[in-house]
Amino acid sequence: MNLDFSSNVFETETIDLAGTRERIVRGGRDLFHKLPEALKDIDQIGVIGWGSQGPAQAQNLRESLEGTGVKVKVGLRPGSYSVEDAEAAGFTEANGTLGEMYQVIAESDLVLLLIADAAQAENHQAIFDRLKPGATLGLSHGFLLGHLKTVGTKFPDDVNVIAVCPKGMGPSVRRLYEQGKEVNGAGINASFAVVQDIDGNATDIALGWSIALGAPFTFQTTLEQEYLSDIYGERGILLGAVHGVAECLYRRYTFQGMSEEDAFNESCESITGPISKIISKQGILAVYEGFDNAGKAEFEKAYCASYHPASEVLLEIYDDVASGDEIRSVIAANKRFERYPMGKIDGTRMWEVGKSVRAQRVEEDIPINPFTAGVYCAVMVAQCDILSEKGHAWSEIANESVIESVDSLNPYMHYRGVAYMIDNCSTTARLGARKWAPRFDYLLTQQAFVAIDTGADLDEKVFEAFLTHPIHPVLQTCAALRPSVDISLGE
């Protein structure tokens, strides 16, 4: 995918990722003084919705734009349960920063549509009808474009259409922004896309929006590539796969005679603790290189056995997203909620054991299990390979398959368990994780683990490819752009 852009406001730079040149913009609070120029002619930003992204984006924008004269106003449905939460965050009708959704859309110059994906699909025409000519429609996910393609319609011709897509759940976007008050540049990376540019300002509006959210760096994509990689990624290693991997490893270790507490430590804790931290700071290859010879052999065996079963599921997911089937599935599932609400995912014995393990955790004593590492890294690299095969840019591959996982999502699972991670995300993500986690669990158990236990021949070529995989230098380059602060979660 060959993309390039220029900005009239922000400095751009070019980085090399696996032999391809990509242009990015670095963020930071030292750039906030440029936001009025980037957002010229915008008097009001309407933040529509108060789900995963809404609270973070509304508050970050309000604080970044303080003193500029740009109003940030939240739009909600009449009677919304979120009104009290928005008011608690300082958005009220009395001070003119909270209003009815469609009224806020009609009066805003930049409309950030952050309601649930299924609600966007159901109400898109009413939303489009209320956009004023010349306004800018902003999205943080490409789901709506995917839906419009399936029903054969398009965005209105008389508005800009842009996207800024933070590579993390809303609570991470807010938490790291707050930490950025102390460390300039702390935040969540974001991609941006320009779908329609009617006045020549769309790119700078998108970049200004991203920087105002606190993104350390912003890279370019297309809205179609974004929703393909994002919906795919959250069903893969970001949410669904890590859930399935942790459960099948825990079960395997208990069957092998480990205590429940040890099994949880060697599976889930190992992934969300030391493995994620090593990947975050040093890359995937560093996990393998940190083991002794016996550990390396165990990692290699687990990697070789797990790569193809994981790749099979991941290819199926990508095909379902690309065909529109996964989008239709999300919309249909939302219609079933009144009869069958979304169920719990942390009520089994494993996750109850996890509560007691976390209560007694000594961080530096968490083991780095080489078998666990081999399985987890195989799934992560397989996800990268599918995206590369489908033509995605390496910046997007690295963020959607690695950086978002270890820097934004896994810390939430490490802090309070799988549901705290998954259920802080969008409804689309929550549904996808629940649907696909069992598929990873099943195929790894039935194929990877059986192959190991029966002494079947394993494909050693996938491990040879791993040792020289292009994701390794890509992550090294991205690490140089990484803010120095890790996300800090507390009660």
Short mmCIF file of C-alpha atoms in Angstrom, two decimals:
data_model
loop_
_atom_site.label_atom_id
_atom_site.label_comp_id
_atom_site.label_asym_id
_atom_site.label_seq_id
_atom_site.Cartn_x
_atom_site.Cartn_y
_atom_site.Cartn_z
CA MET A 1 0.00 0.00 0.00
CA ASN A 2 1.60 3.25 -1.15
CA LEU A 3 0.41 6.26 0.82
CA ASP A 4 1.81 9.73 1.27
CA PHE A 5 0.57 13.05 2.60
CA SER A 6 1.68 16.57 3.38
CA SER A 7 0.68 19.02 6.07
CA ASN A 8 0.48 22.80 6.06
CA VAL A 9 0.71 22.89 9.85
CA PHE A 10 2.74 20.01 11.27
CA GLU A 11 6.19 18.72 10.43
CA THR A 12 6.25 15.28 8.86
CA GLU A 13 9.04 12.74 8.75
CA THR A 14 9.69 9.58 6.82
CA ILE A 15 10.62 6.30 8.47
CA ASP A 16 11.78 3.02 6.96
CA LEU A 17 9.71 -0.02 7.89
CA ALA A 18 10.80 -3.34 6.37
CA GLY A 19 12.11 -1.62 3.26
CA THR A 20 9.09 0.61 2.74
CA ARG A 21 8.99 4.35 3.39
CA GLU A 22 6.12 5.68 5.47
CA ARG A 23 5.37 9.23 6.51
CA ILE A 24 4.36 10.02 10.09
CA VAL A 25 3.74 13.01 12.34
CA ARG A 26 5.10 13.04 15.88
CA GLY A 27 2.81 14.34 18.61
CA GLY A 28 3.41 16.03 21.94
CA ARG A 29 2.05 18.81 24.10
CA ASP A 30 4.61 21.17 22.64
CA LEU A 31 2.48 21.11 19.46
CA PHE A 32 -0.80 22.11 21.10
CA HIS A 33 -0.23 25.75 20.16
CA LYS A 34 -0.61 24.72 16.51
CA LEU A 35 -4.05 23.20 17.02
CA PRO A 36 -6.00 26.42 16.26
CA GLU A 37 -4.29 26.61 12.88
CA ALA A 38 -5.01 22.95 12.11
CA LEU A 39 -8.62 23.35 13.20
CA LYS A 40 -9.24 26.72 11.56
CA ASP A 41 -12.90 27.49 10.83
CA ILE A 42 -13.95 24.95 13.48
CA ASP A 43 -15.85 26.62 16.30
CA GLN A 44 -17.43 23.51 17.79
CA ILE A 45 -16.45 19.86 17.96
CA GLY A 46 -19.38 17.56 18.63
CA VAL A 47 -18.43 14.31 20.37
CA ILE A 48 -21.32 11.96 19.72
CA GLY A 49 -21.56 9.06 22.16
CA TRP A 50 -20.13 8.12 25.56
CA GLY A 51 -18.96 4.53 25.14
CA SER A 52 -15.35 3.33 25.11
CA GLN A 53 -13.84 6.22 23.10
CA GLY A 54 -16.29 9.05 23.83
CA PRO A 55 -15.26 9.96 27.39
CA ALA A 56 -11.54 9.86 26.58
CA GLN A 57 -11.75 11.85 23.38
CA ALA A 58 -14.13 14.48 24.75
CA GLN A 59 -11.99 15.14 27.82
CA ASN A 60 -8.65 15.04 25.99
CA LEU A 61 -9.89 17.44 23.32
CA ARG A 62 -11.38 19.82 25.87
CA GLU A 63 -8.10 20.00 27.78
CA SER A 64 -5.88 20.24 24.69
CA LEU A 65 -8.02 23.04 23.22
CA GLU A 66 -8.46 25.00 26.44
CA GLY A 67 -8.14 28.70 25.76
CA THR A 68 -8.46 28.37 21.97
CA GLY A 69 -12.15 29.24 21.73
CA VAL A 70 -13.04 25.85 20.23
CA LYS A 71 -15.96 24.35 22.15
CA VAL A 72 -16.16 20.60 22.75
CA LYS A 73 -19.77 19.53 23.17
CA VAL A 74 -21.07 16.02 23.88
CA GLY A 75 -24.19 14.76 22.10
CA LEU A 76 -26.29 11.96 23.62
CA ARG A 77 -29.69 10.42 23.03
CA PRO A 78 -32.56 11.75 25.20
CA GLY A 79 -32.73 9.63 28.34
CA SER A 80 -29.29 8.13 27.78
CA TYR A 81 -27.85 6.33 30.80
CA SER A 82 -24.57 8.11 30.04
CA VAL A 83 -25.87 11.60 30.84
CA GLU A 84 -24.85 11.34 34.49
CA ASP A 85 -21.35 10.16 33.57
CA ALA A 86 -20.91 12.99 31.08
CA GLU A 87 -22.12 15.51 33.66
CA ALA A 88 -19.70 14.09 36.22
CA ALA A 89 -16.90 14.77 33.71
CA GLY A 90 -18.01 18.41 33.43
CA PHE A 91 -20.16 18.27 30.28
CA THR A 92 -23.53 19.77 31.19
CA GLU A 93 -26.47 21.45 29.53
CA ALA A 94 -26.04 24.38 31.93
CA ASN A 95 -22.57 25.23 30.60
CA GLY A 96 -23.53 24.49 27.00
CA THR A 97 -21.32 21.44 26.55
CA LEU A 98 -23.99 18.70 26.57
CA GLY A 99 -26.96 18.36 24.27
CA GLU A 100 -29.26 16.09 22.30
CA MET A 101 -27.34 14.02 19.77
CA TYR A 102 -28.91 15.23 16.53
CA GLN A 103 -28.91 18.86 17.62
CA VAL A 104 -25.19 18.67 18.42
CA ILE A 105 -24.54 17.06 15.04
CA ALA A 106 -26.44 19.83 13.25
CA GLU A 107 -24.58 22.66 14.97
CA SER A 108 -21.03 21.26 14.98
CA ASP A 109 -18.27 21.97 12.47
CA LEU A 110 -16.42 18.74 13.32
CA VAL A 111 -18.63 15.79 14.27
CA LEU A 112 -16.86 12.85 15.94
CA LEU A 113 -19.21 9.91 15.57
CA LEU A 114 -18.32 7.62 18.48
CA ILE A 115 -21.60 5.81 19.12
CA ALA A 116 -21.71 2.01 18.89
CA ASP A 117 -20.99 0.55 15.46
CA ALA A 118 -24.41 -1.06 15.14
CA ALA A 119 -26.06 2.26 16.07
CA GLN A 120 -24.01 4.01 13.38
CA ALA A 121 -25.22 1.46 10.84
CA GLU A 122 -28.85 1.76 11.91
CA ASN A 123 -28.94 5.56 12.11
CA HIS A 124 -26.43 6.62 9.45
CA GLN A 125 -28.93 8.30 7.13
CA ALA A 126 -30.48 10.38 9.90
CA ILE A 127 -26.96 11.40 10.95
CA PHE A 128 -25.96 12.30 7.40
CA ASP A 129 -29.11 14.34 6.92
CA ARG A 130 -28.22 16.56 9.88
CA LEU A 131 -24.61 17.30 8.94
CA LYS A 132 -24.32 20.87 7.79
CA PRO A 133 -22.72 21.42 4.36
CA GLY A 134 -18.98 21.95 4.67
CA ALA A 135 -18.74 20.20 8.03
CA THR A 136 -16.26 17.43 8.76
CA LEU A 137 -17.41 13.96 9.81
CA GLY A 138 -14.84 12.20 11.97
CA LEU A 139 -14.75 8.47 12.68
CA SER A 140 -12.53 6.43 14.99
CA HIS A 141 -13.30 3.14 13.32
CA GLY A 142 -14.03 2.13 9.75
CA PHE A 143 -17.03 -0.05 10.60
CA LEU A 144 -19.48 2.44 9.10
CA LEU A 145 -17.66 2.41 5.77
CA GLY A 146 -17.82 -1.38 5.78
CA HIS A 147 -21.55 -1.23 6.40
CA LEU A 148 -22.11 1.37 3.67
CA LYS A 149 -20.28 -0.88 1.21
CA THR A 150 -22.49 -3.84 2.10
CA VAL A 151 -25.71 -1.84 1.58
CA GLY A 152 -24.48 0.00 -1.50
CA THR A 153 -24.51 3.61 -0.32
CA LYS A 154 -21.91 6.26 0.52
CA PHE A 155 -21.07 9.31 2.60
CA PRO A 156 -22.66 12.68 1.68
CA ASP A 157 -20.71 14.55 -1.00
CA ASP A 158 -20.74 17.95 0.71
CA VAL A 159 -18.72 17.13 3.84
CA ASN A 160 -15.16 16.15 4.68
CA VAL A 161 -14.86 12.58 5.93
CA ILE A 162 -11.82 11.71 8.02
CA ALA A 163 -10.79 9.14 10.59
CA VAL A 164 -8.46 9.17 13.57
CA CYS A 165 -8.22 5.72 15.10
CA PRO A 166 -6.38 5.39 18.42
CA LYS A 167 -4.59 2.05 18.74
CA GLY A 168 -6.07 1.30 22.12
CA MET A 169 -9.31 1.27 24.07
CA GLY A 170 -10.76 4.55 25.26
CA PRO A 171 -9.64 4.18 28.90
CA SER A 172 -6.03 3.75 27.68
CA VAL A 173 -6.34 6.86 25.52
CA ARG A 174 -7.43 8.84 28.57
CA ARG A 175 -5.03 7.28 31.09
CA LEU A 176 -1.90 7.82 29.01
CA TYR A 177 -2.99 11.35 28.09
CA GLU A 178 -3.20 12.13 31.80
CA GLN A 179 0.25 10.64 32.32
CA GLY A 180 1.44 12.81 29.43
CA LYS A 181 0.89 15.85 31.61
CA GLU A 182 4.06 14.76 33.36
CA VAL A 183 5.90 13.19 30.42
CA ASN A 184 5.52 14.98 27.08
CA GLY A 185 4.41 12.59 24.36
CA ALA A 186 2.81 9.92 26.52
CA GLY A 187 -0.28 8.60 24.77
CA ILE A 188 -1.71 6.05 22.36
CA ASN A 189 -0.56 5.93 18.73
CA ALA A 190 -3.22 6.60 16.12
CA SER A 191 -3.77 6.06 12.43
CA PHE A 192 -5.54 8.62 10.28
CA ALA A 193 -7.36 8.45 6.98
CA VAL A 194 -8.92 10.98 4.63
CA VAL A 195 -11.93 9.65 2.77
CA GLN A 196 -13.23 12.94 1.36
CA ASP A 197 -11.51 16.33 1.30
CA ILE A 198 -13.83 19.02 -0.06
CA ASP A 199 -11.87 22.08 1.07
CA GLY A 200 -8.22 21.01 1.24
CA ASN A 201 -8.19 21.06 5.05
CA ALA A 202 -9.09 17.45 5.86
CA THR A 203 -5.55 16.18 6.45
CA ASP A 204 -4.63 18.94 8.89
CA ILE A 205 -7.95 18.58 10.72
CA ALA A 206 -7.26 14.87 11.16
CA LEU A 207 -3.68 15.44 12.33
CA GLY A 208 -4.81 18.16 14.74
CA TRP A 209 -7.47 15.86 16.16
CA SER A 210 -4.90 13.07 16.63
CA ILE A 211 -2.34 15.31 18.32
CA ALA A 212 -5.05 16.77 20.57
CA LEU A 213 -5.88 13.22 21.71
CA GLY A 214 -2.26 12.81 22.76
CA ALA A 215 -1.01 10.43 20.04
CA PRO A 216 2.81 10.08 20.25
CA PHE A 217 2.87 9.42 16.51
CA THR A 218 0.26 9.33 13.79
CA PHE A 219 0.54 7.21 10.67
CA GLN A 220 -1.56 7.10 7.52
CA THR A 221 -3.94 4.40 6.37
CA THR A 222 -7.15 4.17 4.37
CA LEU A 223 -10.49 3.78 6.11
CA GLU A 224 -11.03 0.44 4.39
CA GLN A 225 -7.63 -0.87 5.48
CA GLU A 226 -8.33 0.40 8.99
CA TYR A 227 -11.57 -1.47 9.50
CA LEU A 228 -10.17 -4.62 7.91
CA SER A 229 -7.12 -4.62 10.20
CA ASP A 230 -8.96 -3.40 13.29
CA ILE A 231 -11.94 -5.76 13.28
CA TYR A 232 -9.59 -8.59 12.32
CA GLY A 233 -7.02 -7.65 14.95
CA GLU A 234 -9.42 -7.48 17.89
CA ARG A 235 -10.72 -10.94 17.00
CA GLY A 236 -7.11 -12.06 16.79
CA ILE A 237 -4.21 -11.42 19.16
CA LEU A 238 -5.56 -8.17 20.60
CA LEU A 239 -8.54 -9.77 22.36
CA GLY A 240 -10.01 -13.03 21.08
CA ALA A 241 -6.79 -14.95 20.49
CA VAL A 242 -5.08 -13.97 23.74
CA HIS A 243 -8.20 -15.07 25.61
CA GLY A 244 -8.27 -18.42 23.81
CA VAL A 245 -4.51 -18.92 24.16
CA ALA A 246 -4.56 -18.25 27.91
CA GLU A 247 -7.47 -20.62 28.52
CA CYS A 248 -6.08 -23.54 26.50
CA LEU A 249 -2.63 -23.20 28.11
CA TYR A 250 -4.10 -23.04 31.62
CA ARG A 251 -6.13 -26.16 30.95
CA ARG A 252 -3.10 -27.96 29.47
CA TYR A 253 -0.92 -27.14 32.46
CA THR A 254 -3.51 -28.29 34.99
CA PHE A 255 -3.93 -31.56 33.05
CA GLN A 256 -0.17 -31.98 33.27
CA GLY A 257 -0.38 -31.83 37.06
CA MET A 258 0.35 -28.18 37.89
CA SER A 259 -1.58 -26.57 40.71
CA GLU A 260 -4.26 -24.15 39.57
CA GLU A 261 -2.24 -21.20 40.84
CA ASP A 262 0.93 -22.32 39.07
CA ALA A 263 -1.00 -22.99 35.86
CA PHE A 264 -2.41 -19.45 35.92
CA ASN A 265 1.04 -18.01 36.56
CA GLU A 266 2.62 -20.02 33.75
CA SER A 267 -0.12 -19.13 31.24
CA CYS A 268 -2.00 -15.86 31.69
CA GLU A 269 0.39 -14.08 34.05
CA SER A 270 3.36 -15.01 31.91
CA ILE A 271 1.70 -13.49 28.82
CA THR A 272 0.35 -10.28 30.34
CA GLY A 273 3.37 -9.72 32.57
CA PRO A 274 6.97 -10.39 31.47
CA ILE A 275 6.30 -11.55 27.90
CA SER A 276 4.31 -8.41 27.07
CA LYS A 277 6.86 -6.18 28.77
CA ILE A 278 9.77 -7.68 26.82
CA ILE A 279 7.90 -7.34 23.53
CA SER A 280 6.96 -3.75 24.37
CA LYS A 281 10.52 -2.61 25.04
CA GLN A 282 12.68 -5.05 23.04
CA GLY A 283 10.51 -6.79 20.46
CA ILE A 284 9.22 -10.32 19.86
CA LEU A 285 12.59 -11.87 19.03
CA ALA A 286 13.97 -10.76 22.40
CA VAL A 287 11.53 -13.10 24.15
CA TYR A 288 13.11 -16.10 22.43
CA GLU A 289 16.65 -14.82 22.79
CA GLY A 290 16.24 -14.46 26.54
CA PHE A 291 15.88 -18.19 27.15
CA ASP A 292 18.65 -20.71 27.79
CA ASN A 293 19.13 -23.54 25.30
CA ALA A 294 16.44 -25.74 26.86
CA GLY A 295 14.01 -22.85 26.92
CA LYS A 296 14.76 -21.99 23.30
CA ALA A 297 14.04 -25.57 22.27
CA GLU A 298 10.71 -25.49 24.13
CA PHE A 299 9.80 -22.13 22.56
CA GLU A 300 10.65 -23.39 19.07
CA LYS A 301 8.56 -26.53 19.49
CA ALA A 302 5.54 -24.59 20.70
CA TYR A 303 5.97 -21.97 17.96
CA CYS A 304 6.23 -24.50 15.13
CA ALA A 305 3.21 -26.44 16.34
CA SER A 306 1.02 -23.37 16.88
CA TYR A 307 1.76 -21.21 13.85
CA HIS A 308 -0.39 -23.03 11.25
CA PRO A 309 -3.47 -23.66 13.46
CA ALA A 310 -3.40 -19.98 14.45
CA SER A 311 -2.91 -18.87 10.85
CA GLU A 312 -5.88 -20.97 9.76
CA VAL A 313 -8.22 -19.19 12.18
CA LEU A 314 -6.75 -15.78 11.40
CA LEU A 315 -7.20 -16.22 7.66
CA GLU A 316 -10.82 -17.24 8.26
CA ILE A 317 -11.35 -14.10 10.36
CA TYR A 318 -9.83 -11.82 7.75
CA ASP A 319 -11.97 -13.35 5.00
CA ASP A 320 -15.11 -12.92 7.10
CA VAL A 321 -14.28 -9.27 7.76
CA ALA A 322 -13.41 -8.55 4.13
CA SER A 323 -16.59 -10.18 2.83
CA GLY A 324 -18.79 -8.14 5.18
CA ASP A 325 -19.96 -11.25 7.02
CA GLU A 326 -18.42 -10.16 10.32
CA ILE A 327 -20.01 -6.72 10.09
CA ARG A 328 -23.40 -8.27 9.38
CA SER A 329 -22.84 -10.63 12.31
CA VAL A 330 -22.25 -7.71 14.69
CA ILE A 331 -25.41 -5.92 13.55
CA ALA A 332 -27.46 -9.12 13.91
CA ALA A 333 -26.03 -9.81 17.37
CA ASN A 334 -27.02 -6.34 18.56
CA LYS A 335 -30.60 -7.09 17.54
CA ARG A 336 -30.56 -10.22 19.75
CA PHE A 337 -29.43 -8.41 22.89
CA GLU A 338 -32.93 -7.81 24.21
CA ARG A 339 -33.50 -11.57 24.20
CA TYR A 340 -29.94 -12.68 24.91
CA PRO A 341 -27.76 -10.00 26.57
CA MET A 342 -24.00 -10.30 26.25
CA GLY A 343 -22.79 -12.96 28.67
CA LYS A 344 -19.95 -13.01 31.16
CA ILE A 345 -16.54 -14.34 30.15
CA ASP A 346 -14.74 -14.52 33.48
CA GLY A 347 -16.91 -16.79 35.60
CA THR A 348 -15.00 -20.05 35.10
CA ARG A 349 -12.66 -21.57 37.66
CA MET A 350 -9.58 -20.27 35.82
CA TRP A 351 -10.55 -16.63 36.21
CA GLU A 352 -11.60 -17.12 39.84
CA VAL A 353 -8.15 -18.57 40.50
CA GLY A 354 -6.71 -15.55 38.72
CA LYS A 355 -8.23 -13.21 41.29
CA SER A 356 -6.35 -14.90 44.12
CA VAL A 357 -3.14 -15.06 42.08
CA ARG A 358 -3.28 -11.33 41.36
CA ALA A 359 -3.96 -10.57 45.02
CA GLN A 360 -0.70 -12.33 45.98
CA ARG A 361 1.33 -11.26 42.93
CA VAL A 362 4.98 -10.40 43.22
CA GLU A 363 5.68 -8.87 39.83
CA GLU A 364 9.35 -9.82 39.57
CA ASP A 365 8.53 -13.46 40.44
CA ILE A 366 6.17 -14.04 37.50
CA PRO A 367 7.70 -16.79 35.33
CA ILE A 368 8.49 -16.45 31.64
CA ASN A 369 7.28 -19.81 30.43
CA PRO A 370 8.97 -20.76 27.11
CA PHE A 371 6.07 -22.95 25.93
CA THR A 372 3.57 -20.17 26.65
CA ALA A 373 5.84 -17.70 24.91
CA GLY A 374 6.17 -19.90 21.83
CA VAL A 375 2.41 -20.29 21.44
CA TYR A 376 1.68 -16.60 22.04
CA CYS A 377 4.40 -15.33 19.71
CA ALA A 378 3.33 -17.76 16.98
CA VAL A 379 -0.20 -16.35 17.03
CA MET A 380 1.11 -12.78 17.04
CA VAL A 381 3.46 -13.33 14.09
CA ALA A 382 0.82 -15.30 12.17
CA GLN A 383 -1.48 -12.29 12.52
CA CYS A 384 1.27 -10.04 11.14
CA ASP A 385 1.79 -12.38 8.21
CA ILE A 386 -1.88 -12.39 7.18
CA LEU A 387 -1.97 -8.58 7.23
CA SER A 388 1.24 -8.38 5.22
CA GLU A 389 -0.10 -10.90 2.71
CA LYS A 390 -3.23 -8.74 2.34
CA GLY A 391 -1.21 -5.61 1.57
CA HIS A 392 -1.39 -3.64 4.81
CA ALA A 393 1.31 -1.13 5.67
CA TRP A 394 3.89 -2.16 8.27
CA SER A 395 2.97 0.73 10.57
CA GLU A 396 -0.57 -0.62 10.69
CA ILE A 397 0.60 -4.22 11.07
CA ALA A 398 2.90 -3.38 13.98
CA ASN A 399 0.29 -1.30 15.79
CA GLU A 400 -2.71 -3.59 15.23
CA SER A 401 -0.85 -6.81 16.03
CA VAL A 402 1.83 -5.94 18.57
CA ILE A 403 1.95 -2.43 20.03
CA GLU A 404 -1.74 -2.12 20.85
CA SER A 405 -1.66 -5.57 22.39
CA VAL A 406 1.29 -5.19 24.75
CA ASP A 407 1.07 -1.46 25.51
CA SER A 408 -2.68 -0.83 25.70
CA LEU A 409 -4.73 -4.00 26.12
CA ASN A 410 -2.73 -6.65 27.97
CA PRO A 411 -2.04 -4.27 30.89
CA TYR A 412 -5.78 -4.22 31.59
CA MET A 413 -5.95 -8.02 31.58
CA HIS A 414 -2.89 -8.11 33.83
CA TYR A 415 -4.48 -5.64 36.22
CA ARG A 416 -7.90 -7.23 36.68
CA GLY A 417 -8.50 -10.16 34.33
CA VAL A 418 -9.84 -10.90 30.88
CA ALA A 419 -13.24 -9.24 31.25
CA TYR A 420 -11.66 -6.00 32.45
CA MET A 421 -9.71 -5.89 29.20
CA ILE A 422 -12.33 -7.06 26.71
CA ASP A 423 -15.37 -5.38 28.24
CA ASN A 424 -13.68 -1.96 28.35
CA CYS A 425 -13.68 -2.13 24.55
CA SER A 426 -16.40 -1.51 21.97
CA THR A 427 -19.41 -3.76 21.55
CA THR A 428 -17.99 -4.86 18.19
CA ALA A 429 -14.74 -5.89 19.86
CA ARG A 430 -16.51 -7.61 22.77
CA LEU A 431 -18.67 -9.64 20.40
CA GLY A 432 -15.71 -10.63 18.24
CA ALA A 433 -13.61 -11.74 21.18
CA ARG A 434 -16.41 -13.93 22.49
CA LYS A 435 -17.02 -15.45 19.07
CA TRP A 436 -13.44 -16.25 18.10
CA ALA A 437 -11.63 -17.02 21.38
CA PRO A 438 -13.11 -20.55 21.45
CA ARG A 439 -11.87 -21.19 17.89
CA PHE A 440 -8.27 -20.43 18.90
CA ASP A 441 -8.67 -22.55 22.02
CA TYR A 442 -10.09 -25.47 20.03
CA LEU A 443 -7.59 -25.51 17.15
CA LEU A 444 -4.54 -25.05 19.36
CA THR A 445 -5.72 -27.83 21.66
CA GLN A 446 -6.78 -30.20 18.88
CA GLN A 447 -3.94 -29.56 16.44
CA ALA A 448 -0.90 -27.86 18.01
CA PHE A 449 -0.87 -29.65 21.34
CA VAL A 450 -1.79 -33.03 19.85
CA ALA A 451 1.05 -32.69 17.33
CA ILE A 452 3.50 -32.04 20.16
CA ASP A 453 2.20 -34.81 22.40
CA THR A 454 2.24 -37.42 19.63
CA GLY A 455 5.67 -36.47 18.33
CA ALA A 456 4.38 -35.46 14.90
CA ASP A 457 6.72 -33.75 12.48
CA LEU A 458 6.57 -29.98 12.85
CA ASP A 459 7.12 -27.34 10.17
CA GLU A 460 10.54 -25.99 11.09
CA LYS A 461 10.51 -23.54 8.20
CA VAL A 462 8.07 -21.27 10.03
CA PHE A 463 10.60 -20.90 12.81
CA GLU A 464 13.41 -20.13 10.38
CA ALA A 465 11.15 -17.41 8.97
CA PHE A 466 10.53 -16.14 12.51
CA LEU A 467 14.23 -15.62 13.21
CA THR A 468 14.59 -13.20 10.27
CA HIS A 469 11.03 -11.87 10.19
CA PRO A 470 10.59 -8.25 9.01
CA ILE A 471 8.44 -7.45 12.05
CA HIS A 472 11.60 -7.42 14.19
CA PRO A 473 13.30 -4.37 12.58
CA VAL A 474 9.88 -2.72 12.22
CA LEU A 475 9.38 -2.95 15.98
CA GLN A 476 12.87 -1.59 16.58
CA THR A 477 12.00 1.49 14.55
CA CYS A 478 8.66 1.86 16.32
CA ALA A 479 10.36 1.46 19.72
CA ALA A 480 12.43 4.55 18.98
CA LEU A 481 9.15 6.47 18.61
CA ARG A 482 7.64 4.96 21.75
CA PRO A 483 6.96 7.29 24.69
CA SER A 484 9.09 6.59 27.74
CA VAL A 485 6.12 6.05 30.05
CA ASP A 486 4.17 2.80 30.52
CA ILE A 487 0.47 2.89 31.23
CA SER A 488 -0.23 3.03 34.96
CA LEU A 489 -3.45 1.46 36.22
CA GLY A 490 -4.73 1.95 39.73
CA GLU A 491 -7.88 1.70 41.73
#
